[in-house]
XYZ file of C-alpha atoms in Angstrom:
731
model
C 0.692 -33.609 -2.662
C -0.196 -32.557 0.888
C 2.675 -31.341 3.047
C 2.369 -32.977 6.475
C 5.011 -30.591 7.855
C 3.043 -27.440 7.032
C 1.721 -25.744 10.146
C -1.148 -23.317 10.509
C -2.032 -20.881 13.313
C -5.451 -20.213 14.823
C -5.754 -17.199 12.544
C -5.052 -19.435 9.545
C -7.691 -21.925 10.688
C -10.205 -19.088 10.993
C -9.394 -17.995 7.448
C -9.782 -21.557 6.149
C -13.194 -21.998 7.761
C -14.416 -18.444 7.166
C -15.005 -17.728 10.868
C -13.551 -15.480 13.550
C -10.659 -16.482 15.791
C -13.027 -16.712 18.749
C -14.804 -19.599 17.005
C -11.524 -21.499 16.704
C -10.901 -21.028 20.436
C -14.387 -22.375 21.162
C -13.751 -25.432 18.982
C -10.557 -26.187 20.875
C -12.393 -26.047 24.203
C -15.553 -27.909 23.184
C -14.186 -30.667 20.927
C -11.886 -33.226 22.475
C -10.866 -34.488 19.022
C -9.658 -31.074 17.822
C -6.068 -31.437 16.527
C -3.361 -30.952 19.147
C -0.722 -28.237 18.690
C 2.476 -29.340 16.968
C 4.462 -26.140 17.387
C 4.370 -22.469 18.217
C 3.998 -21.230 21.780
C 1.483 -21.737 24.560
C -0.239 -18.457 23.729
C 0.119 -18.809 19.951
C 0.141 -22.517 19.051
C 0.374 -23.933 15.543
C -1.304 -27.042 14.141
C -0.614 -29.468 11.308
C -2.495 -28.257 8.239
C -3.440 -31.771 7.110
C -4.945 -32.574 10.543
C -6.875 -29.307 10.620
C -8.241 -29.829 7.130
C -9.371 -33.378 7.982
C -11.088 -32.238 11.195
C -12.874 -29.323 9.538
C -14.167 -31.544 6.762
C -15.284 -34.204 9.279
C -17.229 -31.570 11.227
C -18.901 -30.302 8.070
C -17.252 -26.921 8.491
C -15.238 -27.193 5.300
C -16.110 -28.789 2.011
C -12.683 -28.264 0.445
C -9.805 -25.903 1.104
C -9.661 -23.348 -1.730
C -6.464 -23.729 -3.722
C -5.354 -20.152 -3.032
C -5.835 -20.703 0.699
C -3.996 -24.029 0.655
C -1.031 -22.461 -1.115
C -1.029 -19.532 1.304
C -1.034 -21.831 4.341
C 1.840 -23.833 2.879
C 3.642 -20.565 2.246
C 2.987 -19.142 5.734
C 4.003 -22.410 7.401
C 7.257 -22.893 5.466
C 9.940 -24.192 7.873
C 12.527 -21.671 6.609
C 10.216 -18.668 6.802
C 8.072 -16.752 4.312
C 10.899 -14.892 2.532
C 12.701 -18.103 1.608
C 9.360 -19.563 0.557
C 8.650 -16.552 -1.642
C 12.082 -16.592 -3.285
C 11.880 -20.319 -4.048
C 8.334 -19.945 -5.336
C 9.294 -16.953 -7.468
C 12.124 -18.899 -9.089
C 9.783 -21.732 -10.053
C 7.039 -19.359 -11.207
C 9.572 -17.662 -13.481
C 10.470 -21.093 -14.867
C 6.771 -21.822 -15.470
C 6.328 -18.399 -17.059
C 9.340 -18.822 -19.365
C 9.317 -22.574 -20.065
C 6.069 -24.228 -18.980
C 6.768 -27.512 -20.751
C 10.102 -27.865 -18.929
C 8.297 -27.595 -15.602
C 5.898 -30.345 -16.620
C 8.857 -32.625 -17.320
C 10.841 -31.941 -14.145
C 7.824 -31.977 -11.800
C 6.924 -35.554 -12.719
C 8.072 -38.079 -10.127
C 9.052 -37.777 -6.483
C 9.777 -34.670 -4.450
C 13.414 -35.743 -4.118
C 13.786 -36.036 -7.893
C 12.232 -32.582 -8.427
C 14.515 -30.954 -5.851
C 17.571 -32.582 -7.411
C 16.745 -31.547 -10.992
C 15.444 -28.036 -10.348
C 18.740 -26.171 -9.689
C 20.180 -27.023 -13.109
C 16.938 -26.090 -14.843
C 16.608 -22.853 -12.895
C 20.170 -21.860 -13.868
C 19.089 -21.855 -17.510
C 16.262 -19.381 -16.760
C 17.615 -17.231 -13.932
C 20.965 -16.631 -15.598
C 19.701 -15.039 -18.828
C 16.898 -13.068 -17.134
C 18.515 -11.991 -13.860
C 22.226 -12.606 -14.101
C 21.843 -15.065 -11.221
C 24.871 -17.091 -10.161
C 24.979 -20.833 -9.486
C 24.623 -22.080 -5.932
C 27.814 -20.726 -4.375
C 28.745 -17.759 -2.199
C 29.459 -14.367 -3.667
C 32.034 -12.268 -1.827
C 32.320 -8.532 -1.386
C 34.958 -6.240 -0.030
C 34.326 -5.074 3.518
C 35.056 -1.531 4.586
C 38.246 -2.789 6.249
C 39.424 -4.378 2.991
C 38.804 -7.996 4.048
C 36.649 -10.273 1.902
C 33.357 -11.473 3.383
C 30.553 -13.642 2.049
C 27.284 -11.934 1.216
C 25.497 -14.761 2.917
C 27.079 -14.216 6.311
C 24.513 -13.847 9.148
C 25.343 -10.130 9.441
C 24.801 -8.016 6.297
C 28.120 -7.006 4.742
C 27.276 -3.458 3.767
C 26.063 -1.672 6.875
C 24.101 0.310 7.735
C 21.228 -0.640 5.425
C 19.916 2.066 3.127
C 16.957 0.381 1.471
C 13.237 0.781 2.006
C 13.212 -1.607 4.947
C 16.072 -0.154 6.912
C 14.260 -0.215 10.256
C 13.721 -3.967 10.449
C 15.940 -7.019 11.037
C 16.950 -8.864 7.865
C 15.258 -12.196 7.171
C 17.760 -13.586 4.723
C 16.441 -16.151 2.217
C 18.393 -19.321 1.503
C 18.597 -18.465 -2.173
C 20.588 -15.371 -1.287
C 22.322 -15.972 2.020
C 22.961 -19.618 2.779
C 26.659 -20.386 3.256
C 28.290 -22.585 0.654
C 31.645 -23.147 -0.996
C 34.104 -20.263 -1.462
C 33.538 -17.848 -4.308
C 35.827 -17.621 -7.302
C 38.755 -15.316 -6.740
C 38.596 -11.759 -8.036
C 34.801 -11.457 -7.582
C 34.285 -8.263 -5.585
C 31.729 -5.476 -5.236
C 27.962 -5.708 -4.596
C 26.480 -9.168 -5.001
C 23.888 -10.154 -7.608
C 20.358 -10.010 -6.262
C 19.776 -13.740 -6.598
C 21.636 -16.987 -6.898
C 20.150 -20.340 -7.740
C 19.016 -22.325 -4.678
C 20.482 -25.807 -4.252
C 18.579 -29.088 -4.183
C 18.728 -29.513 -0.371
C 17.481 -25.940 0.049
C 14.577 -26.555 -2.332
C 13.425 -29.881 -0.887
C 11.331 -28.438 2.014
C 9.662 -26.095 -0.502
C 8.575 -28.767 -2.999
C 4.961 -29.178 -1.733
C 4.556 -25.394 -1.871
C 6.107 -25.264 -5.349
C 3.674 -27.882 -6.642
C 0.727 -26.010 -5.142
C 1.948 -22.690 -6.560
C 2.319 -24.293 -9.991
C -1.248 -25.566 -9.782
C -2.460 -22.090 -8.822
C -0.410 -20.561 -11.651
C -2.206 -22.864 -14.103
C -5.471 -21.243 -12.987
C -4.504 -17.592 -12.552
C -1.088 -17.154 -14.184
C 2.463 -17.175 -12.816
C 2.685 -13.415 -12.332
C -0.674 -13.220 -10.565
C 0.308 -16.082 -8.250
C 3.530 -14.348 -7.233
C 1.737 -11.018 -6.710
C -0.893 -12.771 -4.576
C 1.720 -14.317 -2.270
C 3.872 -11.189 -2.143
C 0.862 -8.960 -1.466
C -0.368 -11.117 1.369
C 3.122 -11.309 2.849
C 3.454 -7.517 2.787
C -0.013 -7.075 4.292
C 0.864 -9.517 7.077
C 4.094 -7.646 7.923
C 3.242 -3.944 7.495
C 5.924 -2.703 9.899
C 8.786 -4.518 8.197
C 8.543 -2.748 4.852
C 8.262 0.857 3.721
C 6.126 0.580 0.610
C 5.607 2.956 -2.298
C 1.861 2.986 -3.118
C 1.095 1.827 -6.652
C -0.669 5.102 -7.566
C 2.331 7.159 -6.498
C 4.730 4.834 -8.336
C 2.674 5.244 -11.501
C 2.754 9.038 -11.167
C 6.529 9.090 -10.661
C 7.078 6.813 -13.667
C 4.884 9.047 -15.829
C 6.867 12.114 -14.749
C 10.083 10.365 -15.820
C 8.584 9.559 -19.213
C 9.420 6.679 -21.567
C 12.899 5.251 -21.021
C 14.927 2.291 -22.250
C 17.279 2.081 -19.250
C 15.827 2.755 -15.784
C 17.537 2.589 -12.383
C 16.111 2.366 -8.879
C 19.030 2.527 -6.413
C 16.826 1.794 -3.350
C 14.390 -0.586 -4.980
C 12.532 -1.962 -1.961
C 9.805 -4.267 -3.301
C 10.168 -2.983 -6.868
C 7.020 -0.851 -7.076
C 8.704 2.002 -8.976
C 10.356 -0.129 -11.656
C 7.178 -2.185 -11.988
C 5.303 1.024 -12.871
C 7.588 1.847 -15.828
C 6.001 1.499 -19.253
C 7.544 -1.424 -21.143
C 9.678 -0.725 -24.237
C 11.560 -3.032 -26.621
C 15.067 -3.785 -25.403
C 14.398 -2.232 -22.018
C 16.848 -2.714 -19.141
C 15.854 -2.318 -15.488
C 18.580 -1.829 -12.877
C 17.798 -2.318 -9.188
C 19.811 -2.295 -5.978
C 18.936 -2.606 -2.302
C 20.945 -3.204 0.836
C 18.420 -5.802 2.058
C 19.147 -9.122 0.268
C 15.559 -10.330 0.550
C 14.169 -7.172 -1.078
C 16.709 -7.274 -3.892
C 15.869 -10.904 -4.655
C 12.101 -10.389 -4.526
C 12.320 -7.291 -6.722
C 14.390 -9.107 -9.340
C 11.871 -11.953 -9.521
C 8.907 -9.596 -9.498
C 10.253 -7.544 -12.388
C 11.209 -10.600 -14.426
C 7.672 -11.954 -14.067
C 6.116 -8.574 -14.846
C 7.790 -7.720 -18.162
C 10.230 -8.939 -20.796
C 12.850 -6.361 -19.824
C 16.343 -7.439 -18.857
C 16.628 -7.182 -15.067
C 19.947 -6.303 -13.422
C 19.533 -6.602 -9.657
C 22.190 -6.272 -6.987
C 22.569 -6.392 -3.214
C 24.539 -3.657 -1.492
C 24.505 -0.255 0.157
C 24.084 2.005 -2.874
C 25.848 5.073 -1.487
C 28.822 3.098 -0.134
C 28.994 0.308 -2.729
C 27.287 1.345 -5.956
C 26.572 -1.717 -8.103
C 26.265 0.298 -11.338
C 29.009 2.965 -11.286
C 29.336 3.103 -15.094
C 25.599 3.257 -15.793
C 24.139 6.306 -17.535
C 20.416 5.668 -17.451
C 17.602 7.383 -19.292
C 15.646 7.616 -16.025
C 16.198 7.139 -12.299
C 13.276 6.509 -9.952
C 13.917 6.472 -6.220
C 12.102 6.358 -2.890
C 15.153 6.728 -0.617
C 15.219 6.163 3.132
C 14.479 9.395 4.973
C 16.451 11.026 7.788
C 19.321 8.527 7.640
C 22.221 9.944 9.669
C 24.697 7.107 9.056
C 24.606 7.202 5.247
C 28.371 7.354 4.713
C 29.146 11.014 5.409
C 32.587 10.305 6.876
C 33.692 7.737 4.278
C 32.425 9.537 1.168
C 33.750 13.074 1.662
C 35.649 13.105 -1.663
C 33.202 11.080 -3.734
C 32.919 12.430 -7.324
C 29.121 12.197 -7.162
C 28.912 15.343 -4.999
C 28.934 17.579 -8.040
C 26.540 20.081 -6.464
C 28.112 20.150 -3.004
C 29.033 17.770 -0.187
C 25.817 16.892 1.711
C 25.698 17.528 5.436
C 25.325 14.557 7.756
C 21.647 15.468 8.175
C 21.042 15.712 4.408
C 21.066 12.078 3.309
C 18.256 12.817 0.852
C 20.465 15.297 -1.017
C 23.115 12.570 -1.274
C 20.514 10.369 -2.996
C 19.550 13.260 -5.297
C 23.146 13.668 -6.432
C 23.632 9.917 -6.812
C 20.586 9.866 -9.102
C 21.952 12.745 -11.191
C 25.350 11.035 -11.443
C 23.732 7.914 -12.918
C 21.746 9.792 -15.573
C 22.656 10.198 -19.200
C 22.689 13.766 -20.502
C 19.108 14.937 -20.739
C 17.904 12.039 -18.574
C 15.235 12.497 -15.902
C 15.295 11.540 -12.222
C 12.185 11.490 -10.031
C 12.627 11.136 -6.274
C 10.198 11.032 -3.365
C 11.448 13.466 -0.723
C 10.502 14.608 2.786
C 9.226 18.197 2.794
C 12.057 19.303 5.100
C 14.573 18.687 2.294
C 13.076 21.667 0.451
C 13.755 24.144 3.247
C 16.402 22.935 5.751
C 19.160 25.529 6.060
C 21.854 22.825 6.004
C 20.941 22.002 2.408
C 20.424 25.473 0.972
C 23.784 25.643 -0.866
C 23.158 22.363 -2.685
C 19.608 23.427 -3.540
C 20.949 26.723 -4.870
C 23.468 24.971 -7.112
C 20.805 22.546 -8.390
C 18.755 25.598 -9.389
C 21.610 27.620 -10.945
C 22.737 24.745 -13.143
C 19.235 23.784 -14.259
C 19.243 20.324 -12.636
C 16.099 20.799 -10.539
C 13.077 21.143 -12.799
C 10.029 20.697 -10.561
C 8.906 20.252 -6.959
C 5.470 18.708 -6.391
C 3.837 18.809 -2.945
C 1.684 15.701 -2.472
C -1.421 15.517 -0.276
C -1.222 14.150 3.242
C -1.633 10.373 3.160
C 0.020 9.822 -0.225
C 2.811 7.574 1.112
C 4.397 6.600 4.426
C 4.808 8.400 6.754
C 1.153 9.129 6.037
C 0.856 12.126 8.368
C 3.353 14.192 6.340
C 2.705 15.821 2.924
C 5.710 14.466 1.004
C 7.311 16.068 -2.064
C 8.316 14.716 -5.461
C 11.405 16.241 -7.065
C 11.896 16.061 -10.824
C 15.499 16.559 -11.983
C 17.273 16.547 -15.330
C 20.896 15.876 -16.081
C 21.902 19.201 -17.682
C 23.073 18.830 -21.272
C 24.682 21.454 -23.506
C 21.595 23.642 -23.650
C 21.469 26.725 -21.399
C 20.130 26.244 -17.912
C 16.363 26.636 -17.668
C 15.435 29.991 -16.098
C 12.281 28.741 -14.329
C 11.249 25.882 -12.002
C 7.783 24.351 -11.790
C 6.105 24.286 -8.370
C 2.887 22.290 -7.898
C 0.735 21.895 -4.774
C -1.854 19.091 -4.688
C -2.676 19.334 -0.979
C -6.333 20.108 -1.711
C -6.802 16.544 -3.000
C -6.138 14.957 0.403
C -8.681 12.281 1.249
C -10.645 12.157 4.447
C -10.267 9.192 6.771
C -8.087 6.269 5.738
C -8.957 6.205 2.049
C -5.928 8.187 0.867
C -5.870 11.124 -1.555
C -7.932 11.530 -4.716
C -5.284 9.971 -6.974
C -7.012 10.604 -10.325
C -7.238 14.314 -9.471
C -3.611 14.376 -8.273
C -2.409 12.683 -11.479
C -4.372 15.011 -13.734
C -3.177 18.148 -11.961
C 0.490 17.131 -11.792
C 0.892 15.642 -15.262
C -1.009 18.412 -17.007
C 1.145 21.063 -15.312
C 4.395 19.146 -15.931
C 3.714 18.454 -19.604
C 2.699 22.042 -20.294
C 5.816 23.276 -18.499
C 8.088 20.776 -20.285
C 6.826 21.933 -23.693
C 7.039 25.684 -23.129
C 9.672 26.046 -20.405
C 7.214 28.001 -18.278
C 3.662 27.719 -16.964
C 1.040 30.386 -16.618
C -0.110 30.835 -13.052
C -2.784 28.467 -11.763
C -3.780 30.081 -8.441
C -3.160 27.804 -5.492
C -2.212 24.916 -7.768
C 0.871 25.498 -9.935
C 3.189 28.088 -11.410
C 6.672 28.283 -12.843
C 8.950 30.457 -10.727
C 12.050 32.230 -12.070
C 15.154 30.713 -10.518
C 16.343 34.158 -9.449
C 13.287 34.489 -7.159
C 14.274 31.337 -5.277
C 17.945 32.185 -4.766
C 17.558 34.070 -1.504
C 19.100 33.320 1.887
C 16.804 30.318 2.500
C 16.408 28.828 -1.024
C 13.066 27.497 0.189
C 11.478 25.287 -2.475
C 8.233 24.418 -0.649
C 5.466 25.028 -3.237
C 2.995 26.407 -0.695
C 5.351 29.339 0.025
C 5.385 30.496 -3.595
C 1.865 29.765 -4.872
C -0.833 32.436 -4.565
C -3.990 31.312 -2.789
C -6.754 29.995 -5.024
C -9.829 32.004 -5.688
C -12.165 31.026 -2.868
C -15.197 29.164 -4.255
C -17.332 30.669 -1.503
C -16.321 34.276 -2.156
C -18.510 37.289 -1.448
C -20.498 36.844 -4.673
C -21.542 33.327 -3.624
C -22.706 34.234 -0.105
C -26.312 35.151 -1.055
C -26.775 31.765 -2.736
C -25.293 29.933 0.278
C -27.633 31.831 2.597
C -30.625 30.964 0.421
C -29.712 27.256 0.366
C -29.221 27.301 4.127
C -32.685 28.779 4.629
C -34.271 26.098 2.423
C -32.434 23.353 4.287
C -33.436 24.713 7.686
C -37.098 24.773 6.599
C -36.783 21.176 5.360
C -35.153 20.174 8.631
C -38.055 21.651 10.560
C -40.526 19.675 8.422
C -38.573 16.451 8.975
C -38.207 16.868 12.729
C -39.613 13.698 14.364
C -42.926 14.103 16.197
C -42.909 14.039 20.005
C -42.233 10.547 21.302
C -44.830 9.089 23.641
C -43.229 7.357 26.655
C -43.831 3.613 26.773
C -42.764 0.680 28.882
C -39.643 -1.163 27.672
C -40.393 -4.113 25.396
C -38.540 -7.401 25.862
C -38.313 -9.072 22.479
C -36.739 -12.439 21.740
C -33.295 -11.523 20.384
C -30.966 -12.924 17.760
C -27.486 -11.870 16.638
C -25.982 -10.935 13.307
C -23.775 -14.029 13.538
C -26.810 -16.305 13.945
C -28.599 -14.619 11.035
C -25.508 -15.059 8.844
C -25.249 -18.755 9.711
C -28.953 -19.184 8.998
C -28.715 -17.532 5.589
C -30.855 -14.491 6.434
C -27.973 -12.218 5.544
C -24.529 -12.320 3.936
C -21.577 -10.866 5.861
C -18.496 -9.527 4.029
C -15.471 -7.472 5.092
C -13.818 -4.793 2.937
C -10.274 -3.704 2.154
C -9.397 -5.208 -1.250
C -9.088 -3.110 -4.389
C -9.593 -5.835 -6.999
C -8.702 -5.240 -10.658
C -11.256 -2.570 -11.620
C -10.777 1.042 -10.537
C -14.044 2.023 -8.811
C -14.867 4.577 -6.072
C -14.204 3.258 -2.576
C -16.585 3.764 0.343
C -14.415 4.521 3.390
C -15.274 4.361 7.072
C -15.099 8.164 7.149
C -17.671 8.345 4.321
C -20.027 6.169 6.364
C -19.505 8.193 9.533
C -19.939 11.540 7.732
C -22.751 10.419 5.435
C -20.826 11.500 2.322
C -20.267 9.952 -1.114
C -17.488 7.371 -1.716
C -14.195 9.256 -1.621
C -11.405 6.731 -1.102
C -9.088 4.583 -3.163
C -7.493 1.188 -2.693
C -4.467 -0.266 -4.465
C -5.192 -2.891 -7.094
C -4.947 -6.435 -5.744
C -5.560 -9.997 -6.786
C -8.294 -10.253 -4.136
C -11.715 -9.356 -5.518
C -13.249 -6.131 -4.206
C -16.571 -6.276 -2.330
C -18.995 -4.078 -4.308
C -22.012 -2.557 -2.606
C -25.597 -3.059 -3.780
C -28.817 -1.153 -2.965
C -30.206 -2.373 0.353
C -26.826 -3.370 1.801
C -26.095 -2.235 5.353
C -22.520 -1.050 6.008
C -21.090 -0.833 9.538
C -17.713 0.670 10.616
C -15.839 -1.511 13.115
C -13.478 1.114 14.599
C -14.075 4.222 16.650
C -16.915 3.253 18.949
C -19.640 5.234 17.142
C -23.151 3.796 16.710
C -23.427 4.050 12.921
C -24.928 1.892 10.185
C -25.605 3.068 6.635
C -28.100 1.688 4.133
C -26.707 1.769 0.594
C -28.874 3.608 -1.919
C -28.741 3.772 -5.712
C -26.255 6.654 -5.709
C -23.725 4.760 -3.583
C -24.249 1.291 -5.075
C -21.330 -0.131 -7.015
C -18.640 1.361 -4.760
C -15.962 -0.928 -3.363
C -16.032 -1.589 0.373
C -13.078 0.047 2.137
C -11.011 -1.027 5.122
C -12.528 -1.341 8.602
C -16.028 -1.779 7.170
C -18.375 -4.759 7.324
C -21.158 -5.238 4.787
C -24.420 -6.979 5.675
C -26.587 -8.008 2.723
C -30.029 -9.011 4.081
C -32.337 -11.450 2.345
C -35.341 -9.193 1.486
C -37.702 -12.102 2.215
C -36.408 -12.307 5.790
C -35.022 -8.907 6.806
C -35.891 -5.271 6.132
C -32.622 -3.310 5.607
C -33.809 -0.182 7.448
C -35.011 -2.305 10.370
C -31.606 -4.001 10.453
C -29.651 -0.725 10.256
C -31.814 0.993 12.856
C -31.465 -1.640 15.556
C -27.741 -1.974 14.877
C -27.359 1.719 15.788
C -28.605 1.286 19.351
C -26.027 2.604 21.827
C -26.485 -0.272 24.275
C -26.210 -2.720 21.384
C -22.844 -1.275 20.363
C -21.527 -1.235 23.923
C -22.146 -4.929 24.488
C -20.657 -5.895 21.088
C -17.491 -3.771 21.328
C -14.041 -4.689 22.551
C -12.191 -2.235 24.798
C -9.005 -4.272 25.256
C -6.779 -1.832 23.342
C -6.531 1.899 22.747
C -9.019 1.653 19.845
C -12.565 0.447 20.387
C -13.378 -2.352 17.940
C -16.849 -3.611 17.119
C -17.588 -7.327 16.692
C -20.462 -7.056 14.217
C -21.440 -10.723 14.679
C -22.401 -9.992 18.299
C -24.793 -7.142 17.474
C -28.363 -8.008 18.442
C -31.783 -7.328 16.973
C -35.270 -8.582 17.838
C -37.008 -11.458 16.108
C -40.022 -9.771 14.513
C -42.310 -10.612 11.580
C -41.397 -8.926 8.309
C -44.432 -6.607 8.401
C -43.479 -5.409 11.883
C -39.896 -4.943 10.697
C -41.125 -2.692 7.910
C -43.038 -0.504 10.384
C -39.829 0.080 12.330
C -37.873 0.391 9.087
C -40.086 3.235 7.856
C -39.477 5.156 11.086
C -35.728 4.537 10.936
C -35.678 5.697 7.291
C -37.426 8.955 8.255
C -34.855 9.515 11.025
C -32.058 8.986 8.515
C -33.545 11.615 6.190
C -33.795 14.069 9.106
C -30.170 13.343 10.076
C -28.935 14.025 6.529
C -30.833 17.332 6.448
C -29.257 18.380 9.773
C -25.795 17.554 8.440
C -26.413 19.497 5.246
C -27.571 22.491 7.250
C -24.445 22.264 9.391
C -22.176 22.234 6.333
C -23.977 25.180 4.739
C -23.825 27.109 7.997
C -20.077 26.537 8.280
C -19.686 27.591 4.637
C -21.628 30.808 5.245
C -19.653 31.637 8.398
C -16.295 30.975 6.730
C -17.263 33.046 3.696
C -18.306 35.946 5.894
C -15.053 35.842 7.880
C -12.973 35.715 4.690
C -14.998 38.484 3.040
C -14.735 40.789 6.036
C -10.996 40.217 6.410
C -10.079 40.604 2.727
C -12.335 43.630 2.156
C -14.859 42.021 -0.232
C -17.670 42.289 2.347
C -18.502 45.585 4.052
C -19.103 45.529 7.828
C -22.476 47.294 7.482
């Protein structure tokens, strides 16, 4: 059933029709029958989805709206906002996942009937899986002792201490809509989710039907992940996310566990990464009601584990005070000054010392240890300053003396937000009756940092960290791995600073370009310089400018002479990712992308790849060695029809400086290229191949020059290092 109330923005229309936003603006100006705005603002109007779909089909610009896109537009245009839409959809998808035949029964008939029946049916599913309460308010105790409803417009437990602490709360109806008073005696943090009522569900019914149809094609879990992923991508500043690769690493460090807690669960990435076990219980808490609800639904759809979610400020109002978990995983908020320092001075969790106001991360560390069973493992993501700030040295010293801190892992830059800081992972154990361990493992993976925006080399990071940790866990110590890992006696760390930064305690690695390698580097440089001389282009004869008839990439794409695709999706398969930095530097694919429900764009020989940021005149023709890589962010792929376009001809003319200048936008601080506006001449295929051969020869010369530059830098650096460390004599 089509929802006449669903609205769509110009960006949504562009996505539906597979065009740029500029094309939508042109349609509005040129076509008097284009649908009129029904909402939004003068600068950002919105349109009725049904009217837009009808007009696009009438104009021949749309054969049929893809189901995924229809569901997304219904989701994005929900009258109560995307979070409410996602919570309602998640509830129904869990029903479909658990009891598909029940959904078929209740969805028959009118929208009003479905909305009226759903709450009772959802109670039967949400209660056993999530501990959700029926559609009434849940009360908590305020700091002043007065009772207040969780669903009041202002969050009860302030300040927030979840992953999204820097944003305003968008509170979903299923969590925060006022209702009748709660039963007496119900205090403490609220459950993560309560069943939405019929009137709350009614505006969502068209979306719920569409989501159910999509779930029949792709699965309930995949449908929820698709909507959640797109929502997170559309609101990157509202959420502090834990990358999937990092979550997987942290879960592997914790090891197999039956009971797992995340006290600052965010969107649930850490608990989702835990390996499933029979009878498993997952405990989650977050101060943001929307995140707690979404995490509970996400986990219930992901695995058969029992999910215990709660809303509340974990440090001030712990939802699980009696829990003794096998593992705790946590990505706490960093640098939080108002974490409860004044109220919690005598809290029994501060077993290793009362944290300073500036040491909120050490409060989270001790909370994690307090919720562990004896011998349990906690893994926390930490800012690097927590390893060395003087205000925390006494707590760090006590963690070391009592054997609670077992490892500190320095991650590469770009591993997690904030991406410009090399974060740390701390591995802790709840000390049992065995003597305190005399050594601590320190690991540095900084050398695996990726170049550009592709992120670090996660497979290499995982291998290095897990191999070192497992060897250390078996033997209680680790033989030195220069520049990478070593176990350090606790006594060596207990100085005035108690500095735990791995880089301060790891010897430098053996330099791969040491003195013994310099003759080989010099020989390779000489060969490359000779090759560069041979490839140097012949002198160019001056000629009068030629005025060809021109076409644009956009016109060629519309005419079928080439296919245009944009990158940025990881897909399901783990393949190398070609980043914009790889294209600019002429290097092999080096990036990674998180897995997603959107299919990755894989390169093929003869494709032309163009970066859209930075203002450089670059285009790269994909060869056999690069083919098969996924297309990264900020890249556009052009796949020419070999019967109409020569790829080297295409790439060469796209690199013209004047061409780039006229096709670039300079409206913001970053220059952005509109690839569709790039021009090239209309020439016969044979003439294209003549130009293509010359462009290919220039590309080979350029690669030789770059290789010579790298070898020269390697030789110079090796000489400097050899002269300064005494391995090379000055004469």
